[in-house]
mmCIF file of C-alpha atoms in Angstrom:
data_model
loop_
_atom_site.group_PDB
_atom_site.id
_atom_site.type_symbol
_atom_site.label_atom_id
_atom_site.label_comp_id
_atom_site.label_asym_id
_atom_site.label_seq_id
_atom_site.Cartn_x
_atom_site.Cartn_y
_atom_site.Cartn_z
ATOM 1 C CA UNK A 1 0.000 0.000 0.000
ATOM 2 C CA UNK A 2 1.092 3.688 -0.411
ATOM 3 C CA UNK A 3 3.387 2.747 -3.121
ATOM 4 C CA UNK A 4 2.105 5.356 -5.642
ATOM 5 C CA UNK A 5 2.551 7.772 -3.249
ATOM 6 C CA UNK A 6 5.671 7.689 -2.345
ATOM 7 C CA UNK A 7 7.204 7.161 -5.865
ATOM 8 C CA UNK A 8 10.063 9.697 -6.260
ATOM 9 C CA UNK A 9 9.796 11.311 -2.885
ATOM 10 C CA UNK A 10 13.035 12.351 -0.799
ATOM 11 C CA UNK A 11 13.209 9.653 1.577
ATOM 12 C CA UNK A 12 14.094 12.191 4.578
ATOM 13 C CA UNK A 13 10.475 13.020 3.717
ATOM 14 C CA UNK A 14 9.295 9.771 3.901
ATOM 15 C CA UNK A 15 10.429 9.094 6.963
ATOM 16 C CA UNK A 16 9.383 12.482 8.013
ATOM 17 C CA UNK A 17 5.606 11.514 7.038
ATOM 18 C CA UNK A 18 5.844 7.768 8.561
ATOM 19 C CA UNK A 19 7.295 9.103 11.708
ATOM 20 C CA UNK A 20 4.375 11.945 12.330
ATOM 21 C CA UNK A 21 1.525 9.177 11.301
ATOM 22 C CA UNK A 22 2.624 6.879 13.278
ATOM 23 C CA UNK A 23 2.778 9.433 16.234
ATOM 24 C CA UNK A 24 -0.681 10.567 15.147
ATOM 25 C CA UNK A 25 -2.069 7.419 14.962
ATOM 26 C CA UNK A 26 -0.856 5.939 18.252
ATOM 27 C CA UNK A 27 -2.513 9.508 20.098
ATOM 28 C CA UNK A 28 -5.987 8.917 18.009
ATOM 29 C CA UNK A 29 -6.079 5.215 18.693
ATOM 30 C CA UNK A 30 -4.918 5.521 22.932
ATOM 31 C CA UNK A 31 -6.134 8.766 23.520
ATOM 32 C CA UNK A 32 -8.977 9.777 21.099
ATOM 33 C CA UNK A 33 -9.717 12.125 18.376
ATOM 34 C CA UNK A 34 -10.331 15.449 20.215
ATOM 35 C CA UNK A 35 -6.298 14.686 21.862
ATOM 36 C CA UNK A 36 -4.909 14.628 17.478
ATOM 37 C CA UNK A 37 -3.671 18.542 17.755
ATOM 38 C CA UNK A 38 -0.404 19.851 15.618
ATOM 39 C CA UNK A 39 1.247 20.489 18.839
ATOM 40 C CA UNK A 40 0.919 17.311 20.844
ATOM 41 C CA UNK A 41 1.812 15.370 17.409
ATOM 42 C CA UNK A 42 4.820 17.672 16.928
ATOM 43 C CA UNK A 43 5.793 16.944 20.008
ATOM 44 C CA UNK A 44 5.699 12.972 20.117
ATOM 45 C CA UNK A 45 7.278 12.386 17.041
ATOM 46 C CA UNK A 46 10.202 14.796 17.615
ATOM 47 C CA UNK A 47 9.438 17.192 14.643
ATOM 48 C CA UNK A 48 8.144 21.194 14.395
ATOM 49 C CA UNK A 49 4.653 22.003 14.386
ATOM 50 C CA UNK A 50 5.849 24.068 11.018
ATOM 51 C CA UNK A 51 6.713 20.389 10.082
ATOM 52 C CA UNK A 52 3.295 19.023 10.900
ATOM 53 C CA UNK A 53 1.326 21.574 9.244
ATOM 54 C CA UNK A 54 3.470 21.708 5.993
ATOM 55 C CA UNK A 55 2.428 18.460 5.180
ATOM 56 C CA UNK A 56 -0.994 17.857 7.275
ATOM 57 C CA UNK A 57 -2.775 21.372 7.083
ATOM 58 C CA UNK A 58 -5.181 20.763 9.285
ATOM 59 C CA UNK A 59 -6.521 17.983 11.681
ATOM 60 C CA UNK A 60 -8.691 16.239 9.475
ATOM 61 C CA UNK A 61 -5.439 15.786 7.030
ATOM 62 C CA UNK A 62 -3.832 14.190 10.336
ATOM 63 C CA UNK A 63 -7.211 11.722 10.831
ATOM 64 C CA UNK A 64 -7.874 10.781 7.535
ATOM 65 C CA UNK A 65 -3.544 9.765 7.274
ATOM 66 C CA UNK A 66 -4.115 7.814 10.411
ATOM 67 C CA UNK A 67 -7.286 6.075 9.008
ATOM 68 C CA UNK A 68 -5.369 5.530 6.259
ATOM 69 C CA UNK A 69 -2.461 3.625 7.721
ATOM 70 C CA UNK A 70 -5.541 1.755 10.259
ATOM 71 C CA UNK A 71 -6.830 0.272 7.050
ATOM 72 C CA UNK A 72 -3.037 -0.255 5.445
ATOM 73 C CA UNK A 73 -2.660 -2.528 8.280
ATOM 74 C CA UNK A 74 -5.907 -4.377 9.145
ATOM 75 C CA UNK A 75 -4.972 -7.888 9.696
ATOM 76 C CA UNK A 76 -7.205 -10.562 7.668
ATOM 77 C CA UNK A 77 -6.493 -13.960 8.185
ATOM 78 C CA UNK A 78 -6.840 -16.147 4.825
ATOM 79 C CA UNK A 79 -9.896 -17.752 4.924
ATOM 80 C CA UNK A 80 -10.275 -21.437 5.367
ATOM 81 C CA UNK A 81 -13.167 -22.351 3.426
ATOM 82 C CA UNK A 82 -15.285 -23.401 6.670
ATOM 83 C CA UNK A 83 -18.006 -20.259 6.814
ATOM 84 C CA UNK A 84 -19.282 -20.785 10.304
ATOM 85 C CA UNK A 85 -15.586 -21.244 11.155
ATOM 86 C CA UNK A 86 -13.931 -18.285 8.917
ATOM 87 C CA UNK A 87 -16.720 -16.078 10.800
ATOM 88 C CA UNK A 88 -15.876 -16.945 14.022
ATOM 89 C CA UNK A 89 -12.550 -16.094 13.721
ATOM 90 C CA UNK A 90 -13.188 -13.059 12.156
ATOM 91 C CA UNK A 91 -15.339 -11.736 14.261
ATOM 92 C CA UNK A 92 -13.535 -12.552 17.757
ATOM 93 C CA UNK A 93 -10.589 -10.605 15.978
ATOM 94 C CA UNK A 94 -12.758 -7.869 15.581
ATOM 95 C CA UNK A 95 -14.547 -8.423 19.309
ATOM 96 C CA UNK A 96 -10.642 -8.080 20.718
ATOM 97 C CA UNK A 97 -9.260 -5.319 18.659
ATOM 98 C CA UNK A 98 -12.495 -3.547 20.014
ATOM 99 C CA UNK A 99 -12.008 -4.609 23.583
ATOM 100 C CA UNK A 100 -8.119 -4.389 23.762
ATOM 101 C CA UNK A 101 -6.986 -2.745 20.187
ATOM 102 C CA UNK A 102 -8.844 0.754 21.157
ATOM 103 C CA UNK A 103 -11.169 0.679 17.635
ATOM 104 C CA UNK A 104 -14.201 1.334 19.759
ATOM 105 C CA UNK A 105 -12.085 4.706 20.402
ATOM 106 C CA UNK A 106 -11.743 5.429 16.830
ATOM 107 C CA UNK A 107 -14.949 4.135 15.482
ATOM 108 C CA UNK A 108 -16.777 6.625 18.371
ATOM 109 C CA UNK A 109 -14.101 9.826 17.446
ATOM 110 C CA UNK A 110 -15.634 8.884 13.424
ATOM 111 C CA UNK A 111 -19.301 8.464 14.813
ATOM 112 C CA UNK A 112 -18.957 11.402 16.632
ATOM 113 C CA UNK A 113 -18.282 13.561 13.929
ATOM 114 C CA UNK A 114 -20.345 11.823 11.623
ATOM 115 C CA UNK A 115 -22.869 14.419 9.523
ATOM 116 C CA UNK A 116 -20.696 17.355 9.998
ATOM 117 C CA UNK A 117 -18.378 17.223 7.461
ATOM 118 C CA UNK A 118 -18.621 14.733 4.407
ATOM 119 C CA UNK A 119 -14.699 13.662 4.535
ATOM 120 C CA UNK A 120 -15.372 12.164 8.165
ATOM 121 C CA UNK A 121 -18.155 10.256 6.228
ATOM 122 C CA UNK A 122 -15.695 9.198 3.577
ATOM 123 C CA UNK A 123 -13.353 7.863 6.812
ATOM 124 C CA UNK A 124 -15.745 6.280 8.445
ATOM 125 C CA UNK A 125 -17.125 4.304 5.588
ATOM 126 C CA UNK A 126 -13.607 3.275 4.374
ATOM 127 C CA UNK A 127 -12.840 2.089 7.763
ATOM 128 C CA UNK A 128 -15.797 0.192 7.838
ATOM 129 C CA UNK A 129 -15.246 -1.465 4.439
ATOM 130 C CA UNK A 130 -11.526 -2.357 5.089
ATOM 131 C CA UNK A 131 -12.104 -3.623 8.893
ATOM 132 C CA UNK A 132 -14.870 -5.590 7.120
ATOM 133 C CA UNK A 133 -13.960 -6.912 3.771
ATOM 134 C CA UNK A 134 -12.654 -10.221 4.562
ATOM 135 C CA UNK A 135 -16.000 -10.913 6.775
ATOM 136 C CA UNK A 136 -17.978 -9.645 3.527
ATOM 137 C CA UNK A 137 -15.653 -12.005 0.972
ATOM 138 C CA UNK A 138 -16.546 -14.973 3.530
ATOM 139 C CA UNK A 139 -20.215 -14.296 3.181
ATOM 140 C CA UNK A 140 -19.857 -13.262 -0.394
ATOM 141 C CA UNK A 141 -17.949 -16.515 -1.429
ATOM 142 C CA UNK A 142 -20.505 -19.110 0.126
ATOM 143 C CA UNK A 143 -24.161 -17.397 -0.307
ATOM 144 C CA UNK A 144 -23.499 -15.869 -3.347
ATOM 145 C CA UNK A 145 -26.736 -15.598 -4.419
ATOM 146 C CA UNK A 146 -28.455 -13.361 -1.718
ATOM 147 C CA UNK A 147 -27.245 -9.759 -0.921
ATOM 148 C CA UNK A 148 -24.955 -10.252 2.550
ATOM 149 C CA UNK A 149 -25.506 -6.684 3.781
ATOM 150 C CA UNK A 150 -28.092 -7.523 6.114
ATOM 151 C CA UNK A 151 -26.192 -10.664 7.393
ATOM 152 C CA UNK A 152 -22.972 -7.823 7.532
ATOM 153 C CA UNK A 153 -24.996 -5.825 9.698
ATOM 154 C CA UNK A 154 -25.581 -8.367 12.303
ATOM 155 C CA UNK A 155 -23.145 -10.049 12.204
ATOM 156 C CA UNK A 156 -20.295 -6.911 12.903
ATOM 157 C CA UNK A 157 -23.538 -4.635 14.867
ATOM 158 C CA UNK A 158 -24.347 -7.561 17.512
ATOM 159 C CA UNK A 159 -20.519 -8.063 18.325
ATOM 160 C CA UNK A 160 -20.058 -3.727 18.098
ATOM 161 C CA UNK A 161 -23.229 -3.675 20.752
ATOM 162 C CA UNK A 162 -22.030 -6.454 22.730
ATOM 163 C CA UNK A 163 -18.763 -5.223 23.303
ATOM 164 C CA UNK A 164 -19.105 -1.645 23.156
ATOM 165 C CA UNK A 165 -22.719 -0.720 24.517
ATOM 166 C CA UNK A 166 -23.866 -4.405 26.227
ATOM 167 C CA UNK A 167 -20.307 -3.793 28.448
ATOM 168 C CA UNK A 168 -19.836 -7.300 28.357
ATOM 169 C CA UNK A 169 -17.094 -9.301 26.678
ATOM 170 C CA UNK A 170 -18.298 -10.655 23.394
ATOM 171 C CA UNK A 171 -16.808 -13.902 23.916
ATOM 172 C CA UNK A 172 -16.141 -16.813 21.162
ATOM 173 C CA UNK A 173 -19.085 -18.684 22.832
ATOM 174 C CA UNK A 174 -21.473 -15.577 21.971
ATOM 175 C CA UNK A 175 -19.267 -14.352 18.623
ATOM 176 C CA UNK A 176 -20.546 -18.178 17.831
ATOM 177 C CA UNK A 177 -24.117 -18.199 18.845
ATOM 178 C CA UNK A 178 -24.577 -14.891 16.968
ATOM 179 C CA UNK A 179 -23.020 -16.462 14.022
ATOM 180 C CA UNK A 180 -25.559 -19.780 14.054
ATOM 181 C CA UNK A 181 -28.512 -17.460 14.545
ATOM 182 C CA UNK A 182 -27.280 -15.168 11.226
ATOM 183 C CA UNK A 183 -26.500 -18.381 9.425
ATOM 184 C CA UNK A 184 -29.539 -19.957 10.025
ATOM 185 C CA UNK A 185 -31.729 -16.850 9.372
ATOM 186 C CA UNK A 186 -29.994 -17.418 5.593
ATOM 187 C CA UNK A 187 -31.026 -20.919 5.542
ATOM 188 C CA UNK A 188 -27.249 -22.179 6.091
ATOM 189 C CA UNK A 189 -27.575 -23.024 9.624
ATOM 190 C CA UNK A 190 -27.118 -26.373 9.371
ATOM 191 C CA UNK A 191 -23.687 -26.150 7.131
ATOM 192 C CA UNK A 192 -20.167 -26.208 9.656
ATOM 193 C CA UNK B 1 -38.147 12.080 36.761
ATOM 194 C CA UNK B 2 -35.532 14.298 38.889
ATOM 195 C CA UNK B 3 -38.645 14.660 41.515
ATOM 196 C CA UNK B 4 -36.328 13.473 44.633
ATOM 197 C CA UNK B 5 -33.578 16.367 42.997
ATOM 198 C CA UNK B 6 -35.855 19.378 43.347
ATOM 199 C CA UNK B 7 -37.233 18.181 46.641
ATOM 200 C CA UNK B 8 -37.049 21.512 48.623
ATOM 201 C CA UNK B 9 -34.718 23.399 46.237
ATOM 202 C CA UNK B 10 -35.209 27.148 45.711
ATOM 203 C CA UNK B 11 -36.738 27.580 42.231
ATOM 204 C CA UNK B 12 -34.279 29.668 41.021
ATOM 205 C CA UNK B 13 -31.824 27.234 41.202
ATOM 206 C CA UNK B 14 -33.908 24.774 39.451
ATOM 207 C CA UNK B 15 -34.650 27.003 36.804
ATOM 208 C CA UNK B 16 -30.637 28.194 36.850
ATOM 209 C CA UNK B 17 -29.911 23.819 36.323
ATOM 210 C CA UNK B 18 -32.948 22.951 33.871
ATOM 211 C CA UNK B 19 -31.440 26.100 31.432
ATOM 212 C CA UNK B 20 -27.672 25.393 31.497
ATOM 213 C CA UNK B 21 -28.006 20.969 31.508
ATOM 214 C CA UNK B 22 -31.037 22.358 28.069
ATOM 215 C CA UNK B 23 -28.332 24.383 26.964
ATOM 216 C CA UNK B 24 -25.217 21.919 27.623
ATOM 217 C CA UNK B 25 -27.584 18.721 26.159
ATOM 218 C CA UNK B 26 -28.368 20.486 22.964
ATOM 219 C CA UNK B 27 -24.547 21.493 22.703
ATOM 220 C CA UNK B 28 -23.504 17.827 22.822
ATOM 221 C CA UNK B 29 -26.208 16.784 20.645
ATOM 222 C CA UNK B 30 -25.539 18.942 17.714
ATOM 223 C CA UNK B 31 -22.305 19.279 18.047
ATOM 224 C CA UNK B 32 -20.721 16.499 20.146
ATOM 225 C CA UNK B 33 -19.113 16.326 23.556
ATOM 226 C CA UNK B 34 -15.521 17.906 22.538
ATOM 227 C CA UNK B 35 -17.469 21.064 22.357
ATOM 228 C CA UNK B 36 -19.218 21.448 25.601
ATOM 229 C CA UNK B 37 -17.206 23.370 27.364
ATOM 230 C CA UNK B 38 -17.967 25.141 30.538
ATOM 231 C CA UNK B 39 -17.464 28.843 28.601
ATOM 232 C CA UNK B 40 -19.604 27.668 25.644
ATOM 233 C CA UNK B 41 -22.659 26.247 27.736
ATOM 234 C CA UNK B 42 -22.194 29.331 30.221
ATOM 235 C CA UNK B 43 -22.775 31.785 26.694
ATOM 236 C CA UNK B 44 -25.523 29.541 25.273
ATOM 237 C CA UNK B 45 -27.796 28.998 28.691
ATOM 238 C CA UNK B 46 -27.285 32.751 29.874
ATOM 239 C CA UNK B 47 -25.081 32.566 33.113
ATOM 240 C CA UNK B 48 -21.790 33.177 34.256
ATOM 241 C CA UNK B 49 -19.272 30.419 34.311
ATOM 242 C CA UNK B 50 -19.065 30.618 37.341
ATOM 243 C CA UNK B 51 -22.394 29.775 37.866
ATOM 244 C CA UNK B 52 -21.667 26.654 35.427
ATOM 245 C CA UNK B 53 -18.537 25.818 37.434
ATOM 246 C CA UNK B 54 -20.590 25.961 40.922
ATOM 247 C CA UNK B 55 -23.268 23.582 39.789
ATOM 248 C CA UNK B 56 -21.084 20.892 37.587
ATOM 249 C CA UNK B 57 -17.665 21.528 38.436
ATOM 250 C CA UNK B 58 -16.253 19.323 35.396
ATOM 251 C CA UNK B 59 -17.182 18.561 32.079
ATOM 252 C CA UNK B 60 -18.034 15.103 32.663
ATOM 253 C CA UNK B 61 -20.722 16.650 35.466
ATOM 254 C CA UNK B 62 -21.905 18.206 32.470
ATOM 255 C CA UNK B 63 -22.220 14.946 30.481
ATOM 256 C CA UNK B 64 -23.729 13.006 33.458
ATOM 257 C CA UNK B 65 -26.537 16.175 33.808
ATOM 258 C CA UNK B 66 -27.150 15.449 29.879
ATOM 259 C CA UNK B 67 -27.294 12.266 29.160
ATOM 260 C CA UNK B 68 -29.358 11.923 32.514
ATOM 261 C CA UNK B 69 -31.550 14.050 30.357
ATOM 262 C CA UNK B 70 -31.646 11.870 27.081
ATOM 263 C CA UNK B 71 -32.415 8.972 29.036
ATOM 264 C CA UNK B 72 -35.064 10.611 31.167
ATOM 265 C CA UNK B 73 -36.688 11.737 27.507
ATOM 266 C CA UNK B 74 -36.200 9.202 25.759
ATOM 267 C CA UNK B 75 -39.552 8.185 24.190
ATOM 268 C CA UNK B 76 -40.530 4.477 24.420
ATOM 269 C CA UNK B 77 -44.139 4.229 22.525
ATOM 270 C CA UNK B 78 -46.869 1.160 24.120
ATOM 271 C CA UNK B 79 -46.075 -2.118 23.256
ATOM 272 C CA UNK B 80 -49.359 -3.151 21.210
ATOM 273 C CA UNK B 81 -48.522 -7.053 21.995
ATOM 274 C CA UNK B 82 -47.627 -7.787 18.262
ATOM 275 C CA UNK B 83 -44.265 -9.078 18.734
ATOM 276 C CA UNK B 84 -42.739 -7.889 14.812
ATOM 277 C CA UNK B 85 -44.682 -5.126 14.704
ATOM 278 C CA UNK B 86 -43.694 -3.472 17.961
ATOM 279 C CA UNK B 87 -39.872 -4.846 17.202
ATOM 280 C CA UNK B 88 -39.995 -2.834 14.002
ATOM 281 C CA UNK B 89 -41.273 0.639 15.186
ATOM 282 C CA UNK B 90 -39.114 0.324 17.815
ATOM 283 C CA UNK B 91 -36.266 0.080 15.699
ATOM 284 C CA UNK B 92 -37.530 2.306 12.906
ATOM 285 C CA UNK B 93 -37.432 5.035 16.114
ATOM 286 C CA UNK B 94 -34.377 4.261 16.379
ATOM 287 C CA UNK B 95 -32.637 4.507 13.259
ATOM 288 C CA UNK B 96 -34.454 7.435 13.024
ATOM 289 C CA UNK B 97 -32.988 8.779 16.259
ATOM 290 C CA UNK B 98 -29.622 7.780 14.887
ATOM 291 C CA UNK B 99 -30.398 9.449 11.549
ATOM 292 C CA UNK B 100 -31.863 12.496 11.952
ATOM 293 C CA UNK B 101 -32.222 13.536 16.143
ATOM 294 C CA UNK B 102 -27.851 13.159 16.545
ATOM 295 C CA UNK B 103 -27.930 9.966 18.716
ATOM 296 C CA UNK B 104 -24.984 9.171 16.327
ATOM 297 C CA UNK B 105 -22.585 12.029 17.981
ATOM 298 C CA UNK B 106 -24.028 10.962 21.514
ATOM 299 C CA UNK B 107 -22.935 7.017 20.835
ATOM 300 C CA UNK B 108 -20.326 8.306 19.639
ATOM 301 C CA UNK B 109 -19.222 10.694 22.122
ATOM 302 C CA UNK B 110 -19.315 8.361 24.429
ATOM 303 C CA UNK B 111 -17.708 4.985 22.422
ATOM 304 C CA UNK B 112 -14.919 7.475 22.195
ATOM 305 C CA UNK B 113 -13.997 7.813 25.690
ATOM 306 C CA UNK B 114 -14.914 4.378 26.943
ATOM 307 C CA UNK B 115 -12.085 2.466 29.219
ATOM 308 C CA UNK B 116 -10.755 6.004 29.858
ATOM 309 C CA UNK B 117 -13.052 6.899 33.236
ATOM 310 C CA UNK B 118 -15.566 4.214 34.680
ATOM 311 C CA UNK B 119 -18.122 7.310 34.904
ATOM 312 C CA UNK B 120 -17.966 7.127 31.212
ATOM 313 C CA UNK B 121 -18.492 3.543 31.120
ATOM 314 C CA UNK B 122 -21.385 3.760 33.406
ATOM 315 C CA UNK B 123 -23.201 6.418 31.255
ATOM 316 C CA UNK B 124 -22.359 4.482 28.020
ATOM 317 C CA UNK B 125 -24.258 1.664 29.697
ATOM 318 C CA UNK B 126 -27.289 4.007 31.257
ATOM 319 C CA UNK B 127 -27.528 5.621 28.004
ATOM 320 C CA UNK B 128 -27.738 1.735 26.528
ATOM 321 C CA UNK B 129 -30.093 0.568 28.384
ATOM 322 C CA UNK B 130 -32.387 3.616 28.470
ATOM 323 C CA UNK B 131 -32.810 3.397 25.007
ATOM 324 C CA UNK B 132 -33.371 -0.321 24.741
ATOM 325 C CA UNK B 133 -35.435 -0.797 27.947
ATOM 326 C CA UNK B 134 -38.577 -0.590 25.687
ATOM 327 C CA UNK B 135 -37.400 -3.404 22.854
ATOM 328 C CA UNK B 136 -36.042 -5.392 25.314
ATOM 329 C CA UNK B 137 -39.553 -5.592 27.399
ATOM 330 C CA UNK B 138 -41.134 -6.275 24.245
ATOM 331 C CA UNK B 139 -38.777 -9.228 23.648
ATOM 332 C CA UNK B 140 -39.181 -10.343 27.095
ATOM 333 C CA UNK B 141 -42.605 -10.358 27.183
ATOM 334 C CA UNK B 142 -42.972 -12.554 24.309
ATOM 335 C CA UNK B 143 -39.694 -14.791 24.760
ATOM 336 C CA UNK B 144 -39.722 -15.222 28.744
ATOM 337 C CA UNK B 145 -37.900 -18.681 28.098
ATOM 338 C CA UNK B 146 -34.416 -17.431 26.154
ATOM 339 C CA UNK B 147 -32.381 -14.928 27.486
ATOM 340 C CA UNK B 148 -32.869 -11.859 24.795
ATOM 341 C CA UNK B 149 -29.494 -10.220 25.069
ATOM 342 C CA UNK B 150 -28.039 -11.767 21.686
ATOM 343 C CA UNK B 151 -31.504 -11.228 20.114
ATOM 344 C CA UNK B 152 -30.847 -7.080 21.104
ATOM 345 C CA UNK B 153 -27.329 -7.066 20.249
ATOM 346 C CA UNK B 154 -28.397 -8.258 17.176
ATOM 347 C CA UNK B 155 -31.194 -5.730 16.016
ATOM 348 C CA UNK B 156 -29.659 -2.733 17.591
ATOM 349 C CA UNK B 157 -26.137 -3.365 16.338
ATOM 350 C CA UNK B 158 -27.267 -4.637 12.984
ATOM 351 C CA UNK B 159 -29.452 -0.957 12.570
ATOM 352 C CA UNK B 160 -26.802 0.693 14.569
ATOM 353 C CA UNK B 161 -24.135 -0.591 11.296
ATOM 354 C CA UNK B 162 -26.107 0.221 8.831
ATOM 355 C CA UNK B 163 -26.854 3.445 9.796
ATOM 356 C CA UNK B 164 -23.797 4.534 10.957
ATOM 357 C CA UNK B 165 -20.785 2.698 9.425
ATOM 358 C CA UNK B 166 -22.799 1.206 6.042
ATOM 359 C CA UNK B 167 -23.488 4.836 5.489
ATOM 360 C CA UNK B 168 -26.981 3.689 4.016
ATOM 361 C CA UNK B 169 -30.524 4.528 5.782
ATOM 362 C CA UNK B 170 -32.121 1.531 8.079
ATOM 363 C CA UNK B 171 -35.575 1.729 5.769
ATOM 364 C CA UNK B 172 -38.607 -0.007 7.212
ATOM 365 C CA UNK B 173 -38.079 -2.912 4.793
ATOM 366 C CA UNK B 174 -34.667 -2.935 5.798
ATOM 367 C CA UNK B 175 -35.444 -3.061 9.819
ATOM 368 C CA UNK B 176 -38.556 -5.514 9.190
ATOM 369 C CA UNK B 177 -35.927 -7.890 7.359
ATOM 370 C CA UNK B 178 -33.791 -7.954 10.322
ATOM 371 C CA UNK B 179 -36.314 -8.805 12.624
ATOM 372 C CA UNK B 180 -37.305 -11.403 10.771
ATOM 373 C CA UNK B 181 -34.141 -12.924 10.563
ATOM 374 C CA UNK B 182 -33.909 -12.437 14.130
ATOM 375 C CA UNK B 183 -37.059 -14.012 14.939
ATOM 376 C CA UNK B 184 -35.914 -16.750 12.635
ATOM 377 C CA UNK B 185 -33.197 -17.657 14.597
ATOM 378 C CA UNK B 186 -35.447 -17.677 17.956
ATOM 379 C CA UNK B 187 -38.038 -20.043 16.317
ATOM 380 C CA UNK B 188 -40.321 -17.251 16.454
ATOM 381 C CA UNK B 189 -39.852 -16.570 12.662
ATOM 382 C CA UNK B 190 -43.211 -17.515 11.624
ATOM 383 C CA UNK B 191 -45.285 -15.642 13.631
ATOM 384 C CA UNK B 192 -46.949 -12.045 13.299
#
């Protein structure tokens, strides 16, 4: 990822960009959006605020690099072929990166700010999509005749509300009941 | 609600609390909590900061007085006793809420700041459960022999997704399709 961009580019300035996303990232992810400012950024990855804003003009710039390098690096296992299993897995991944990775913190800072401006729509949907895809090809490659939005929904909402509004772990016992009730609400309960 | 609160309290000091927690509720439902600050709610409800400061000496007094408020509002129509049918209003008020009345930047708020202050987690999970008390009853009522949690992790989180991170609107068809499936999955599918 990110090859296009940096085709050409002065490697001091490369490394100037990786270091300040990576300190930008690591505030928005431990401490929350509203904590992302020039200074603090400037600060933690041992550049100039002139730095900062020569490159990242304002905060959203910061965000929407850090969203960029969350989705560069969202982890998908390769899928093994087993749906109930493949789900499972996915899905506890995604119950423990909200529980222990901080993405309820970035997925709230997104929500948050949600309607206001239509780039922090843009974020928030390409988050989605990338922290999703592999659960989507999983669904897409065994029921590929019905439309797996509405499975989607459940399936990533129920472990979202269970973890982040239920305040109770989303365990793999529960990550699998939720996935037999989905499955067998598309007529593939029985399959796994 | 709040009756124990005013018990014997001078009514100008009601009046002083109901303006700046109207004032401070409307702030973080527009514009989310980042901007609630004690100057800005101070300028919006008419009052001094001090005044602001004496009543709710930190922000997060501020969030507790307004989300105390959102819950305390929060609309929960009768129950007619048909299961779908009161599942799907329910829901349709919801997405609704989500859509159009800000209950995006409250989640959101909130998701954002979770694990950093227990009071945060405890109005995360007030603020869940005042909006679900009604659905839940409704799925109690009908389904006193399963424990319902899963069943409302599933049809909040799976409107909660689509409304908020699918970036697409939670129609009435869409909502009555996922309580079917829901329903489905309890054995309750074919009734309604």
């Amino acid at each position: 990822m990110g090859t296009k961009e940096s085709d050409g580019v002065d490697p001091r300035v490369l490394r100037t960009r990786r270091d300040v996303v990576d300190a930008a990232t690591e505030l928005f992810v431990t401490e929350g959006w509203s904590v992302v400012t020039h200074a603090e950024v400037a600060r933690r990855a041992g550049y100039s605020k002139a730095t900062v804003y020569a490159h990242w003009p304002t905060r959203l710039d910061l965000m929407r690099a850090s969203i960029g390098k969350i989705c560069d690096e969202a982890d998908h296992p390769e899928p093994t072929g087993d749906l109930r299993a493949d789900l499972v897995r996915g899905l506890v991944d995604f119950a423990e990166d909200l529980a222990g990775g901080h993405l309820d913190r970035v997925l709230g800072g997104l929500l948050e700010r949600s309607g206001s401006d239509p780039v922090v729509d843009e974020l928030r949907r390409r988050l989605y999509e990338a922290g999703t895809r592999s659960l989507e090809g999983v669904l897409r490659s065994h029921l590929p005749e019905v439309d797996v939005e509405p499975s989607l929904a459940l399936l990533v909402g129920g472990v979202l509300t269970r973890g982040a509004f239920q305040g109770r772990p989303a365990t793999e016992e529960f990550v699998a009941d939720l996935v037999d009730r989905v499955l067998a609400s598309t007529g593939r309960g029985e399959e796994g």
